[in-house]
């Protein structure tokens, strides 16, 4: 016997999606206007440079 759909699930509403997008925008703006974004960029650049240098030294 197949179960019947007694519930009326419709998922999230558009307000929830707009709230998430706004939250992401606020976080991105905060990172872009603070020194945290620059610090993260510098750490990533340094890590990429270390990987690149190790790869070229090993003949890769």
PDB file of C-alpha atoms in Angstrom:
ATOM      1  CA  UNK A   1       0.000   0.000   0.000  1.00  0.00           C
ATOM      2  CA  UNK A   2       1.424   3.388  -1.031  1.00  0.00           C
ATOM      3  CA  UNK A   3       1.608   6.120   1.612  1.00  0.00           C
ATOM      4  CA  UNK A   4      -0.593   9.111   0.960  1.00  0.00           C
ATOM      5  CA  UNK A   5       0.585  12.693   1.125  1.00  0.00           C
ATOM      6  CA  UNK A   6      -1.210  14.177   4.096  1.00  0.00           C
ATOM      7  CA  UNK A   7       1.212  17.048   4.577  1.00  0.00           C
ATOM      8  CA  UNK A   8       1.281  20.221   2.555  1.00  0.00           C
ATOM      9  CA  UNK A   9       5.068  20.761   2.319  1.00  0.00           C
ATOM     10  CA  UNK A  10       6.034  23.537  -0.014  1.00  0.00           C
ATOM     11  CA  UNK A  11       9.630  24.280   0.944  1.00  0.00           C
ATOM     12  CA  UNK A  12      11.176  27.576   1.876  1.00  0.00           C
ATOM     13  CA  UNK A  13       9.605  30.841   0.905  1.00  0.00           C
ATOM     14  CA  UNK A  14      11.290  33.629  -1.042  1.00  0.00           C
ATOM     15  CA  UNK A  15      11.852  35.648   2.145  1.00  0.00           C
ATOM     16  CA  UNK A  16      14.217  32.982   3.471  1.00  0.00           C
ATOM     17  CA  UNK A  17      16.263  32.991   0.267  1.00  0.00           C
ATOM     18  CA  UNK A  18      16.451  36.791   0.233  1.00  0.00           C
ATOM     19  CA  UNK A  19      17.603  36.762   3.868  1.00  0.00           C
ATOM     20  CA  UNK A  20      20.406  34.310   3.063  1.00  0.00           C
ATOM     21  CA  UNK A  21      21.544  36.361   0.061  1.00  0.00           C
ATOM     22  CA  UNK A  22      21.557  39.543   2.156  1.00  0.00           C
ATOM     23  CA  UNK A  23      23.526  37.821   4.913  1.00  0.00           C
ATOM     24  CA  UNK A  24      26.153  36.659   2.429  1.00  0.00           C
ATOM     25  CA  UNK A  25      26.330  40.156   0.939  1.00  0.00           C
ATOM     26  CA  UNK A  26      26.859  41.727   4.370  1.00  0.00           C
ATOM     27  CA  UNK A  27      29.629  39.260   5.213  1.00  0.00           C
ATOM     28  CA  UNK A  28      31.322  39.828   1.843  1.00  0.00           C
ATOM     29  CA  UNK A  29      31.104  43.601   2.295  1.00  0.00           C
ATOM     30  CA  UNK A  30      32.556  43.369   5.787  1.00  0.00           C
ATOM     31  CA  UNK A  31      35.467  41.277   4.535  1.00  0.00           C
ATOM     32  CA  UNK A  32      36.078  43.571   1.573  1.00  0.00           C
ATOM     33  CA  UNK A  33      36.187  46.730   3.688  1.00  0.00           C
ATOM     34  CA  UNK A  34      38.339  45.359   6.496  1.00  0.00           C
ATOM     35  CA  UNK A  35      41.894  44.133   6.772  1.00  0.00           C
ATOM     36  CA  UNK A  36      40.648  40.576   7.211  1.00  0.00           C
ATOM     37  CA  UNK A  37      40.131  40.207   3.454  1.00  0.00           C
ATOM     38  CA  UNK A  38      43.661  41.398   2.766  1.00  0.00           C
ATOM     39  CA  UNK A  39      45.070  39.054   5.407  1.00  0.00           C
ATOM     40  CA  UNK A  40      43.246  36.068   3.920  1.00  0.00           C
ATOM     41  CA  UNK A  41      44.422  37.017   0.423  1.00  0.00           C
ATOM     42  CA  UNK A  42      48.020  37.265   1.630  1.00  0.00           C
ATOM     43  CA  UNK A  43      47.871  33.853   3.339  1.00  0.00           C
ATOM     44  CA  UNK A  44      46.420  32.232   0.225  1.00  0.00           C
ATOM     45  CA  UNK A  45      49.002  33.902  -2.019  1.00  0.00           C
ATOM     46  CA  UNK A  46      51.794  32.754   0.278  1.00  0.00           C
ATOM     47  CA  UNK A  47      50.506  29.169   0.313  1.00  0.00           C
ATOM     48  CA  UNK A  48      50.193  29.082  -3.482  1.00  0.00           C
ATOM     49  CA  UNK A  49      53.723  30.480  -3.832  1.00  0.00           C
ATOM     50  CA  UNK A  50      55.100  27.801  -1.472  1.00  0.00           C
ATOM     51  CA  UNK A  51      53.368  25.033  -3.408  1.00  0.00           C
ATOM     52  CA  UNK A  52      54.558  26.478  -6.722  1.00  0.00           C
ATOM     53  CA  UNK A  53      58.138  26.821  -5.477  1.00  0.00           C
ATOM     54  CA  UNK A  54      58.202  23.266  -4.102  1.00  0.00           C
ATOM     55  CA  UNK A  55      56.799  21.925  -7.357  1.00  0.00           C
ATOM     56  CA  UNK A  56      59.392  23.677  -9.506  1.00  0.00           C
ATOM     57  CA  UNK A  57      62.266  22.612  -7.223  1.00  0.00           C
ATOM     58  CA  UNK A  58      61.332  18.947  -7.453  1.00  0.00           C
ATOM     59  CA  UNK A  59      61.342  19.007 -11.237  1.00  0.00           C
ATOM     60  CA  UNK A  60      57.542  18.838 -11.507  1.00  0.00           C
TER      61      UNK A  60
END
